[in-house]
CSV table of N, CA and C in Angstrom, one decimal:
chain,number,residue,atom,x,y,z
Y,29,MET,N,160.7,74.3,143.6
Y,29,MET,CA,160.8,75.1,142.5
Y,29,MET,C,159.4,75.2,141.9
Y,30,ASN,N,159.0,76.4,141.4
Y,30,ASN,CA,157.7,76.6,140.8
Y,30,ASN,C,157.7,76.1,139.4
Y,31,ASP,N,156.7,75.3,139.0
Y,31,ASP,CA,156.7,74.6,137.7
Y,31,ASP,C,156.0,75.4,136.6
Y,32,GLU,N,155.4,76.6,137.0
Y,32,GLU,CA,154.8,77.4,135.9
Y,32,GLU,C,155.8,78.1,135.1
Y,33,ARG,N,155.5,78.2,133.8
Y,33,ARG,CA,156.5,78.9,132.9
Y,33,ARG,C,156.1,80.3,132.7
Y,34,ASN,N,157.1,81.1,132.6
Y,34,ASN,CA,157.0,82.5,132.3
Y,34,ASN,C,157.1,82.6,130.8
Y,35,PRO,N,156.2,83.3,130.1
Y,35,PRO,CA,156.2,83.4,128.7
Y,35,PRO,C,157.5,84.0,128.2
Y,36,SER,N,158.2,84.8,128.9
Y,36,SER,CA,159.4,85.4,128.5
Y,36,SER,C,160.6,84.4,128.6
Y,37,SER,N,160.4,83.3,129.3
Y,37,SER,CA,161.4,82.4,129.5
Y,37,SER,C,161.2,81.1,128.6
Y,38,THR,N,160.4,81.2,127.6
Y,38,THR,CA,160.1,80.1,126.8
Y,38,THR,C,161.3,79.8,125.8
Y,39,PRO,N,161.7,78.6,125.7
Y,39,PRO,CA,162.8,78.3,124.8
Y,39,PRO,C,162.5,78.7,123.4
Y,40,ALA,N,163.5,79.0,122.6
Y,40,ALA,CA,163.3,79.5,121.2
Y,40,ALA,C,162.7,78.4,120.3
Y,41,ASN,N,163.0,77.2,120.6
Y,41,ASN,CA,162.5,76.1,119.7
Y,41,ASN,C,161.1,75.7,120.0
Y,42,GLU,N,160.5,76.2,121.1
Y,42,GLU,CA,159.1,75.8,121.5
Y,42,GLU,C,158.2,76.9,120.9
Y,43,THR,N,157.1,76.5,120.3
Y,43,THR,CA,156.2,77.5,119.7
Y,43,THR,C,154.9,77.5,120.5
Y,44,ILE,N,154.3,78.6,120.7
Y,44,ILE,CA,153.0,78.7,121.4
Y,44,ILE,C,151.9,78.8,120.4
Y,45,GLU,N,150.9,77.9,120.5
Y,45,GLU,CA,149.8,77.9,119.6
Y,45,GLU,C,148.7,78.8,120.1
Y,46,THR,N,148.2,79.6,119.1
Y,46,THR,CA,147.1,80.5,119.5
Y,46,THR,C,145.9,80.0,118.8
Y,47,PRO,N,144.8,80.1,119.4
Y,47,PRO,CA,143.5,79.6,118.8
Y,47,PRO,C,143.2,80.4,117.6
Y,48,PRO,N,142.5,79.8,116.6
Y,48,PRO,CA,142.1,80.6,115.4
Y,48,PRO,C,141.1,81.7,115.8
Y,49,ALA,N,141.1,82.8,115.1
Y,49,ALA,CA,140.2,83.8,115.4
Y,49,ALA,C,138.8,83.4,114.9
Y,50,PRO,N,137.8,83.7,115.6
Y,50,PRO,CA,136.4,83.3,115.2
Y,50,PRO,C,136.0,84.1,113.9
Y,51,THR,N,135.4,83.3,113.0
Y,51,THR,CA,135.0,84.0,111.8
Y,51,THR,C,133.5,84.2,111.8
Y,52,SER,N,133.0,85.2,111.3
Y,52,SER,CA,131.6,85.5,111.3
Y,52,SER,C,131.1,85.5,109.8
Y,53,THR,N,130.0,84.9,109.7
Y,53,THR,CA,129.4,84.8,108.3
Y,53,THR,C,128.4,86.0,108.2
Y,54,PRO,N,128.4,86.7,107.1
Y,54,PRO,CA,127.5,87.8,106.9
Y,54,PRO,C,126.0,87.4,107.0
Y,55,SER,N,125.2,88.2,107.5
Y,55,SER,CA,123.7,87.9,107.5
Y,55,SER,C,123.2,88.0,106.1
Y,56,PRO,N,122.0,87.4,105.9
Y,56,PRO,CA,121.5,87.4,104.5
Y,56,PRO,C,121.1,88.8,104.1
Y,57,GLU,N,120.8,89.7,105.1
Y,57,GLU,CA,120.5,91.1,104.7
Y,57,GLU,C,121.7,91.8,104.2
Y,58,ALA,N,122.8,91.6,105.0
Y,58,ALA,CA,124.1,92.2,104.6
Y,58,ALA,C,124.6,91.7,103.2
Y,59,ALA,N,124.4,90.4,103.0
Y,59,ALA,CA,124.9,89.8,101.7
Y,59,ALA,C,124.0,90.4,100.6
Y,60,ALA,N,122.7,90.6,100.8
Y,60,ALA,CA,121.8,91.1,99.8
Y,60,ALA,C,122.1,92.5,99.4
Y,61,SER,N,122.5,93.3,100.5
Y,61,SER,CA,122.7,94.7,100.2
Y,61,SER,C,124.1,95.0,99.7
Y,62,SER,N,125.0,94.1,99.8
Y,62,SER,CA,126.3,94.3,99.2
Y,62,SER,C,126.3,94.3,97.7
Y,63,SER,N,127.1,95.1,97.1
Y,63,SER,CA,127.1,95.1,95.6
Y,63,SER,C,128.1,94.1,95.1
Y,64,ALA,N,128.1,94.0,93.8
Y,64,ALA,CA,129.0,93.0,93.2
Y,64,ALA,C,130.5,93.5,93.4
Y,65,SER,N,130.7,94.8,93.3
Y,65,SER,CA,132.1,95.3,93.5
Y,65,SER,C,132.1,96.0,94.9
Y,66,THR,N,132.6,95.2,95.9
Y,66,THR,CA,132.6,95.8,97.2
Y,66,THR,C,133.9,96.5,97.5
Y,67,ASP,N,134.8,96.5,96.6
Y,67,ASP,CA,136.1,97.1,96.9
Y,67,ASP,C,136.1,98.7,96.7
Y,68,LYS,N,135.0,99.2,96.0
Y,68,LYS,CA,134.9,100.6,95.9
Y,68,LYS,C,133.4,101.0,96.0
Y,69,PRO,N,133.1,102.1,96.7
Y,69,PRO,CA,131.7,102.5,96.8
Y,69,PRO,C,131.2,103.0,95.4
Y,70,ALA,N,129.9,102.9,95.2
Y,70,ALA,CA,129.3,103.3,94.0
Y,70,ALA,C,129.3,104.8,93.9
Y,71,ASP,N,129.5,105.3,92.7
Y,71,ASP,CA,129.5,106.7,92.4
Y,71,ASP,C,128.1,107.1,92.0
Y,72,THR,N,127.4,107.9,92.9
Y,72,THR,CA,126.1,108.3,92.7
Y,72,THR,C,126.0,109.7,92.2
Y,73,THR,N,127.1,110.3,91.9
Y,73,THR,CA,127.1,111.7,91.4
Y,73,THR,C,126.3,112.0,90.2
Y,74,ASN,N,126.5,111.1,89.2
Y,74,ASN,CA,125.7,111.3,87.9
Y,74,ASN,C,124.2,111.1,88.1
Y,75,ALA,N,123.8,110.2,88.9
Y,75,ALA,CA,122.4,110.0,89.2
Y,75,ALA,C,121.8,111.2,89.9
Y,76,LYS,N,122.6,111.8,90.8
Y,76,LYS,CA,122.1,113.0,91.5
Y,76,LYS,C,122.0,114.1,90.5
Y,77,ILE,N,122.9,114.3,89.6
Y,77,ILE,CA,122.9,115.3,88.6
Y,77,ILE,C,121.7,115.2,87.7
Y,78,VAL,N,121.3,114.0,87.3
Y,78,VAL,CA,120.1,113.8,86.5
Y,78,VAL,C,118.9,114.2,87.2
Y,79,TYR,N,118.7,113.9,88.5
Y,79,TYR,CA,117.6,114.3,89.3
Y,79,TYR,C,117.5,115.8,89.3
Y,80,VAL,N,118.6,116.5,89.6
Y,80,VAL,CA,118.7,117.9,89.6
Y,80,VAL,C,118.4,118.5,88.3
Y,81,LEU,N,118.9,117.9,87.2
Y,81,LEU,CA,118.6,118.4,85.8
Y,81,LEU,C,117.1,118.4,85.6
Y,82,TYR,N,116.4,117.3,86.0
Y,82,TYR,CA,115.0,117.2,85.9
Y,82,TYR,C,114.2,118.3,86.6
Y,83,LEU,N,114.7,118.6,87.8
Y,83,LEU,CA,114.0,119.7,88.6
Y,83,LEU,C,114.3,121.0,87.9
Y,84,VAL,N,115.5,121.3,87.4
Y,84,VAL,CA,115.7,122.5,86.7
Y,84,VAL,C,115.0,122.6,85.4
Y,85,GLY,N,114.6,121.4,84.9
Y,85,GLY,CA,113.9,121.3,83.6
Y,85,GLY,C,112.5,121.9,83.7
Y,86,LEU,N,112.0,122.0,85.0
Y,86,LEU,CA,110.7,122.7,85.1
Y,86,LEU,C,110.8,124.2,84.7
Y,87,VAL,N,111.9,124.8,84.8
Y,87,VAL,CA,112.1,126.1,84.4
Y,87,VAL,C,112.8,126.2,83.0
Y,88,ILE,N,113.8,125.4,82.8
Y,88,ILE,CA,114.6,125.4,81.5
Y,88,ILE,C,114.5,124.0,81.0
Y,89,GLY,N,113.6,123.8,80.0
Y,89,GLY,CA,113.2,122.5,79.5
Y,89,GLY,C,114.3,121.6,79.0
Y,90,LEU,N,115.4,122.2,78.4
Y,90,LEU,CA,116.4,121.5,77.7
Y,90,LEU,C,117.3,120.7,78.7
Y,91,THR,N,117.3,121.1,80.0
Y,91,THR,CA,118.1,120.3,81.0
Y,91,THR,C,117.5,118.9,81.2
Y,92,ALA,N,116.2,118.8,81.1
Y,92,ALA,CA,115.7,117.4,81.2
Y,92,ALA,C,116.1,116.5,80.1
Y,93,LEU,N,116.3,117.1,78.9
Y,93,LEU,CA,116.8,116.3,77.7
Y,93,LEU,C,118.2,115.9,78.0
Y,94,VAL,N,119.0,116.8,78.5
Y,94,VAL,CA,120.4,116.4,78.9
Y,94,VAL,C,120.4,115.3,79.9
Y,95,GLY,N,119.5,115.4,80.9
Y,95,GLY,CA,119.4,114.4,82.0
Y,95,GLY,C,119.1,113.0,81.4
Y,96,VAL,N,118.1,112.9,80.5
Y,96,VAL,CA,117.7,111.6,80.0
Y,96,VAL,C,118.8,111.0,79.2
Y,97,VAL,N,119.6,111.8,78.5
Y,97,VAL,CA,120.7,111.3,77.7
Y,97,VAL,C,121.8,110.8,78.7
Y,98,MET,N,122.0,111.5,79.7
Y,98,MET,CA,123.0,111.0,80.8
Y,98,MET,C,122.5,109.7,81.4
Y,99,ALA,N,121.3,109.6,81.7
Y,99,ALA,CA,120.7,108.4,82.2
Y,99,ALA,C,120.8,107.2,81.3
Y,100,TYR,N,120.6,107.4,80.0
Y,100,TYR,CA,120.7,106.3,79.0
Y,100,TYR,C,122.2,105.9,78.9
Y,101,VAL,N,123.1,106.8,79.0
Y,101,VAL,CA,124.5,106.5,78.8
Y,101,VAL,C,125.0,105.7,80.1
Y,102,LYS,N,124.6,106.1,81.3
Y,102,LYS,CA,125.1,105.5,82.5
Y,102,LYS,C,124.4,104.2,82.8
Y,103,ARG,N,123.2,104.0,82.3
Y,103,ARG,CA,122.4,102.8,82.6
Y,103,ARG,C,123.2,101.5,82.1
Y,104,GLY,N,123.9,101.6,81.0
Y,104,GLY,CA,124.5,100.5,80.4
Y,104,GLY,C,125.9,100.1,81.0
Y,105,GLU,N,126.4,100.8,82.0
Y,105,GLU,CA,127.7,100.5,82.5
Y,105,GLU,C,127.6,99.2,83.3
Y,106,HIS,N,128.7,98.4,83.3
Y,106,HIS,CA,128.7,97.1,83.9
Y,106,HIS,C,129.2,97.1,85.3
Y,107,ASP,N,129.9,98.0,85.8
Y,107,ASP,CA,130.6,98.0,87.1
Y,107,ASP,C,129.8,98.7,88.2
Y,108,GLN,N,128.4,98.8,88.0
Y,108,GLN,CA,127.6,99.5,89.0
Y,108,GLN,C,126.6,98.5,89.6
Y,109,PRO,N,126.3,98.8,90.9
Y,109,PRO,CA,125.3,97.9,91.5
Y,109,PRO,C,123.9,97.9,90.9
Y,110,GLU,N,123.2,96.9,91.2
Y,110,GLU,CA,121.8,96.8,90.7
Y,110,GLU,C,120.9,98.0,91.2
Y,111,TRP,N,121.1,98.4,92.4
Y,111,TRP,CA,120.2,99.5,92.9
Y,111,TRP,C,120.5,100.8,92.2
Y,112,LEU,N,121.7,101.0,91.7
Y,112,LEU,CA,122.0,102.2,91.0
Y,112,LEU,C,121.5,102.1,89.6
Y,113,GLU,N,121.5,100.9,89.0
Y,113,GLU,CA,120.9,100.7,87.7
Y,113,GLU,C,119.4,101.0,87.7
Y,114,SER,N,118.8,100.6,88.8
Y,114,SER,CA,117.3,100.9,88.9
Y,114,SER,C,117.0,102.4,88.9
Y,115,HIS,N,118.0,103.2,89.4
Y,115,HIS,CA,117.8,104.7,89.4
Y,115,HIS,C,117.8,105.2,88.0
Y,116,TYR,N,118.7,104.7,87.2
Y,116,TYR,CA,118.8,105.2,85.8
Y,116,TYR,C,117.6,104.8,85.0
Y,117,SER,N,117.1,103.6,85.3
Y,117,SER,CA,115.9,103.2,84.6
Y,117,SER,C,114.7,104.0,85.1
Y,118,PHE,N,114.6,104.3,86.3
Y,118,PHE,CA,113.6,105.1,86.9
Y,118,PHE,C,113.6,106.5,86.3
Y,119,GLN,N,114.8,107.1,86.1
Y,119,GLN,CA,115.0,108.4,85.6
Y,119,GLN,C,114.5,108.4,84.1
Y,120,ILE,N,114.9,107.4,83.4
Y,120,ILE,CA,114.4,107.3,82.0
Y,120,ILE,C,112.9,107.2,81.9
Y,121,GLN,N,112.3,106.4,82.7
Y,121,GLN,CA,110.9,106.3,82.8
Y,121,GLN,C,110.2,107.6,83.2
Y,122,THR,N,110.8,108.3,84.1
Y,122,THR,CA,110.3,109.6,84.6
Y,122,THR,C,110.3,110.6,83.4
Y,123,PHE,N,111.3,110.6,82.6
Y,123,PHE,CA,111.4,111.5,81.5
Y,123,PHE,C,110.2,111.2,80.5
Y,124,TRP,N,110.1,110.0,80.1
Y,124,TRP,CA,109.1,109.7,79.1
Y,124,TRP,C,107.7,109.8,79.6
Y,125,TYR,N,107.4,109.4,80.8
Y,125,TYR,CA,106.1,109.6,81.4
Y,125,TYR,C,105.8,111.1,81.5
Y,126,GLY,N,106.8,111.8,82.0
Y,126,GLY,CA,106.6,113.3,82.1
Y,126,GLY,C,106.4,114.0,80.8
Y,127,LEU,N,107.1,113.5,79.7
Y,127,LEU,CA,106.8,114.1,78.4
Y,127,LEU,C,105.4,113.8,78.0
Y,128,ALA,N,104.9,112.6,78.3
Y,128,ALA,CA,103.5,112.3,77.9
Y,128,ALA,C,102.5,113.2,78.7
Y,129,TYR,N,102.8,113.4,80.0
Y,129,TYR,CA,101.9,114.3,80.7
Y,129,TYR,C,102.0,115.8,80.1
Y,130,LEU,N,103.2,116.2,79.8
Y,130,LEU,CA,103.4,117.5,79.2
Y,130,LEU,C,102.6,117.7,77.9
Y,131,VAL,N,102.7,116.7,77.0
Y,131,VAL,CA,102.0,116.8,75.7
Y,131,VAL,C,100.5,116.8,75.9
Y,132,VAL,N,100.0,115.9,76.8
Y,132,VAL,CA,98.6,115.9,77.0
Y,132,VAL,C,98.1,117.1,77.6
Y,133,GLY,N,98.8,117.6,78.6
Y,133,GLY,CA,98.5,118.9,79.3
Y,133,GLY,C,98.5,120.1,78.3
Y,134,ALA,N,99.5,120.1,77.5
Y,134,ALA,CA,99.5,121.2,76.5
Y,134,ALA,C,98.4,121.2,75.5
Y,135,LEU,N,98.1,120.0,75.0
Y,135,LEU,CA,97.0,119.8,74.1
Y,135,LEU,C,95.6,120.2,74.7
Y,136,LEU,N,95.5,119.8,76.0
Y,136,LEU,CA,94.2,120.1,76.6
Y,136,LEU,C,94.2,121.4,77.4
Y,137,SER,N,95.2,122.2,77.2
Y,137,SER,CA,95.2,123.5,77.9
Y,137,SER,C,94.2,124.5,77.4
Y,138,MET,N,93.6,124.2,76.2
Y,138,MET,CA,92.5,125.1,75.7
Y,138,MET,C,91.3,125.0,76.7
Y,139,ILE,N,91.2,123.9,77.4
Y,139,ILE,CA,90.2,123.8,78.4
Y,139,ILE,C,90.8,123.6,79.7
Y,140,VAL,N,90.1,123.8,80.8
Y,140,VAL,CA,90.7,123.8,82.2
Y,140,VAL,C,91.4,122.5,82.5
Y,141,ILE,N,90.9,121.4,82.0
Y,141,ILE,CA,91.6,120.1,82.4
Y,141,ILE,C,93.0,120.1,82.0
Y,142,GLY,N,93.4,120.7,81.0
Y,142,GLY,CA,94.8,120.8,80.6
Y,142,GLY,C,95.7,121.4,81.6
Y,143,TRP,N,95.2,122.5,82.2
Y,143,TRP,CA,96.0,123.2,83.3
Y,143,TRP,C,96.1,122.3,84.5
Y,144,LEU,N,95.1,121.5,84.8
Y,144,LEU,CA,95.2,120.6,85.9
Y,144,LEU,C,96.2,119.4,85.6
Y,145,VAL,N,96.2,119.0,84.4
Y,145,VAL,CA,97.2,117.9,84.0
Y,145,VAL,C,98.6,118.5,84.1
Y,146,LEU,N,98.8,119.7,83.7
Y,146,LEU,CA,100.1,120.4,83.8
Y,146,LEU,C,100.5,120.5,85.3
Y,147,LEU,N,99.6,120.9,86.1
Y,147,LEU,CA,99.8,121.0,87.6
Y,147,LEU,C,100.2,119.7,88.2
Y,148,TRP,N,99.4,118.7,87.8
Y,148,TRP,CA,99.7,117.3,88.3
Y,148,TRP,C,101.2,116.9,87.8
Y,149,TRP,N,101.5,117.2,86.6
Y,149,TRP,CA,102.8,116.8,86.1
Y,149,TRP,C,104.0,117.5,86.9
Y,150,MET,N,103.8,118.7,87.2
Y,150,MET,CA,104.8,119.4,88.0
Y,150,MET,C,105.0,118.8,89.4
Y,151,ILE,N,103.8,118.6,90.1
Y,151,ILE,CA,103.9,117.9,91.4
Y,151,ILE,C,104.5,116.5,91.3
Y,152,TRP,N,104.0,115.8,90.3
Y,152,TRP,CA,104.5,114.4,90.1
Y,152,TRP,C,106.0,114.4,89.9
Y,153,LEU,N,106.5,115.3,89.1
Y,153,LEU,CA,107.9,115.3,88.8
Y,153,LEU,C,108.8,115.7,90.0
Y,154,VAL,N,108.3,116.7,90.8
Y,154,VAL,CA,109.1,117.1,92.0
Y,154,VAL,C,109.1,115.9,93.0
Y,155,VAL,N,108.0,115.3,93.2
Y,155,VAL,CA,107.9,114.2,94.2
Y,155,VAL,C,108.8,113.0,93.8
Y,156,ARG,N,108.7,112.7,92.5
Y,156,ARG,CA,109.6,111.6,92.0
Y,156,ARG,C,111.1,111.9,92.2
Y,157,CYS,N,111.4,113.1,91.9
Y,157,CYS,CA,112.9,113.5,92.0
Y,157,CYS,C,113.3,113.5,93.5
Y,158,VAL,N,112.5,114.0,94.3
Y,158,VAL,CA,112.8,114.0,95.8
Y,158,VAL,C,112.9,112.6,96.3
Y,159,LYS,N,111.9,111.7,96.0
Y,159,LYS,CA,112.0,110.4,96.4
Y,159,LYS,C,113.2,109.6,95.8
Y,160,GLY,N,113.5,109.9,94.6
Y,160,GLY,CA,114.7,109.3,93.9
Y,160,GLY,C,116.0,109.7,94.6
Y,161,LEU,N,116.1,111.0,95.0
Y,161,LEU,CA,117.3,111.4,95.7
Y,161,LEU,C,117.4,110.8,97.1
Y,162,SER,N,116.3,110.7,97.7
Y,162,SER,CA,116.2,110.0,99.0
Y,162,SER,C,116.6,108.6,99.0
Y,163,ALA,N,116.1,107.8,98.0
Y,163,ALA,CA,116.5,106.4,97.8
Y,163,ALA,C,117.9,106.3,97.4
Y,164,LEU,N,118.4,107.3,96.6
Y,164,LEU,CA,119.8,107.2,96.2
Y,164,LEU,C,120.8,107.4,97.4
Y,165,ASP,N,120.4,108.3,98.3
Y,165,ASP,CA,121.2,108.4,99.5
Y,165,ASP,C,121.2,107.2,100.4
Y,166,ARG,N,120.1,106.4,100.4
Y,166,ARG,CA,120.0,105.2,101.2
Y,166,ARG,C,120.5,104.0,100.4
Y,167,GLN,N,120.9,104.2,99.2
Y,167,GLN,CA,121.4,103.1,98.3
Y,167,GLN,C,120.4,102.0,98.1
Y,168,ALA,N,119.1,102.5,97.9
Y,168,ALA,CA,118.0,101.6,97.8
Y,168,ALA,C,117.5,101.5,96.3
Y,169,THR,N,117.0,100.4,96.0
Y,169,THR,CA,116.4,100.2,94.6
Y,169,THR,C,115.1,101.0,94.6
Y,170,ILE,N,114.8,101.6,93.4
Y,170,ILE,CA,113.6,102.4,93.2
Y,170,ILE,C,112.9,102.0,91.9
Y,171,GLU,N,111.6,102.0,91.9
Y,171,GLU,CA,110.8,101.7,90.8
Y,171,GLU,C,109.5,102.5,90.8
Y,172,GLY,N,108.9,102.8,89.6
Y,172,GLY,CA,107.7,103.6,89.6
Y,172,GLY,C,106.9,103.3,88.4
Y,173,THR,N,105.7,103.8,88.4
Y,173,THR,CA,104.7,103.6,87.4
Y,173,THR,C,104.3,104.9,86.8
Y,174,LEU,N,103.4,104.9,85.8
Y,174,LEU,CA,102.9,106.1,85.2
Y,174,LEU,C,102.3,107.1,86.2
Y,175,PHE,N,101.5,106.6,87.1
Y,175,PHE,CA,100.9,107.5,88.1
Y,175,PHE,C,101.6,107.5,89.4
Y,176,GLY,N,102.5,106.6,89.6
Y,176,GLY,CA,103.1,106.4,90.9
Y,176,GLY,C,104.3,107.4,91.1
Y,177,PHE,N,104.5,107.6,92.4
Y,177,PHE,CA,105.6,108.6,92.7
Y,177,PHE,C,107.0,107.9,92.9
Y,178,GLY,N,107.0,106.6,92.9
Y,178,GLY,CA,108.2,105.9,93.1
Y,178,GLY,C,108.3,105.2,94.5
Y,179,ASP,N,108.6,103.9,94.4
Y,179,ASP,CA,108.7,103.1,95.7
Y,179,ASP,C,110.1,102.6,95.8
Y,180,TYR,N,110.7,102.7,96.9
Y,180,TYR,CA,112.1,102.2,97.1
Y,180,TYR,C,112.1,101.2,98.2
Y,181,ARG,N,113.0,100.2,98.0
Y,181,ARG,CA,113.2,99.1,98.9
Y,181,ARG,C,114.6,99.0,99.4
């Protein structure tokens, strides 16, 4: 008689042990990129709206003011990841630096240098908004300086 057991003929009181499933530990890169609240994705809609309002602000100035108010309101929320918080800080910084460029350019517009400052401001604003939107899609942290266009990591 054959001594091998057929799994379908195993008695009811005998249990078959299965080995535990292998567990994987997340890599440091994955752990660093995960947000505090991993159960729901971050809502980037408001940050995108602020960037678009800044771009529209080149034509209709009041939209930039609405954008900075939105950025101030959203920056203080507790349930958002750090990379999204950096976008709201970057947007607030962009507004105030841009306003400084605008005032200096307007004051110096009596001479040619003012028009160059205003041209620089427009290029600077467009590049910062495009880089901000790109970093937002990548869910990357962004930071910038007075003359910088914004660096994301």
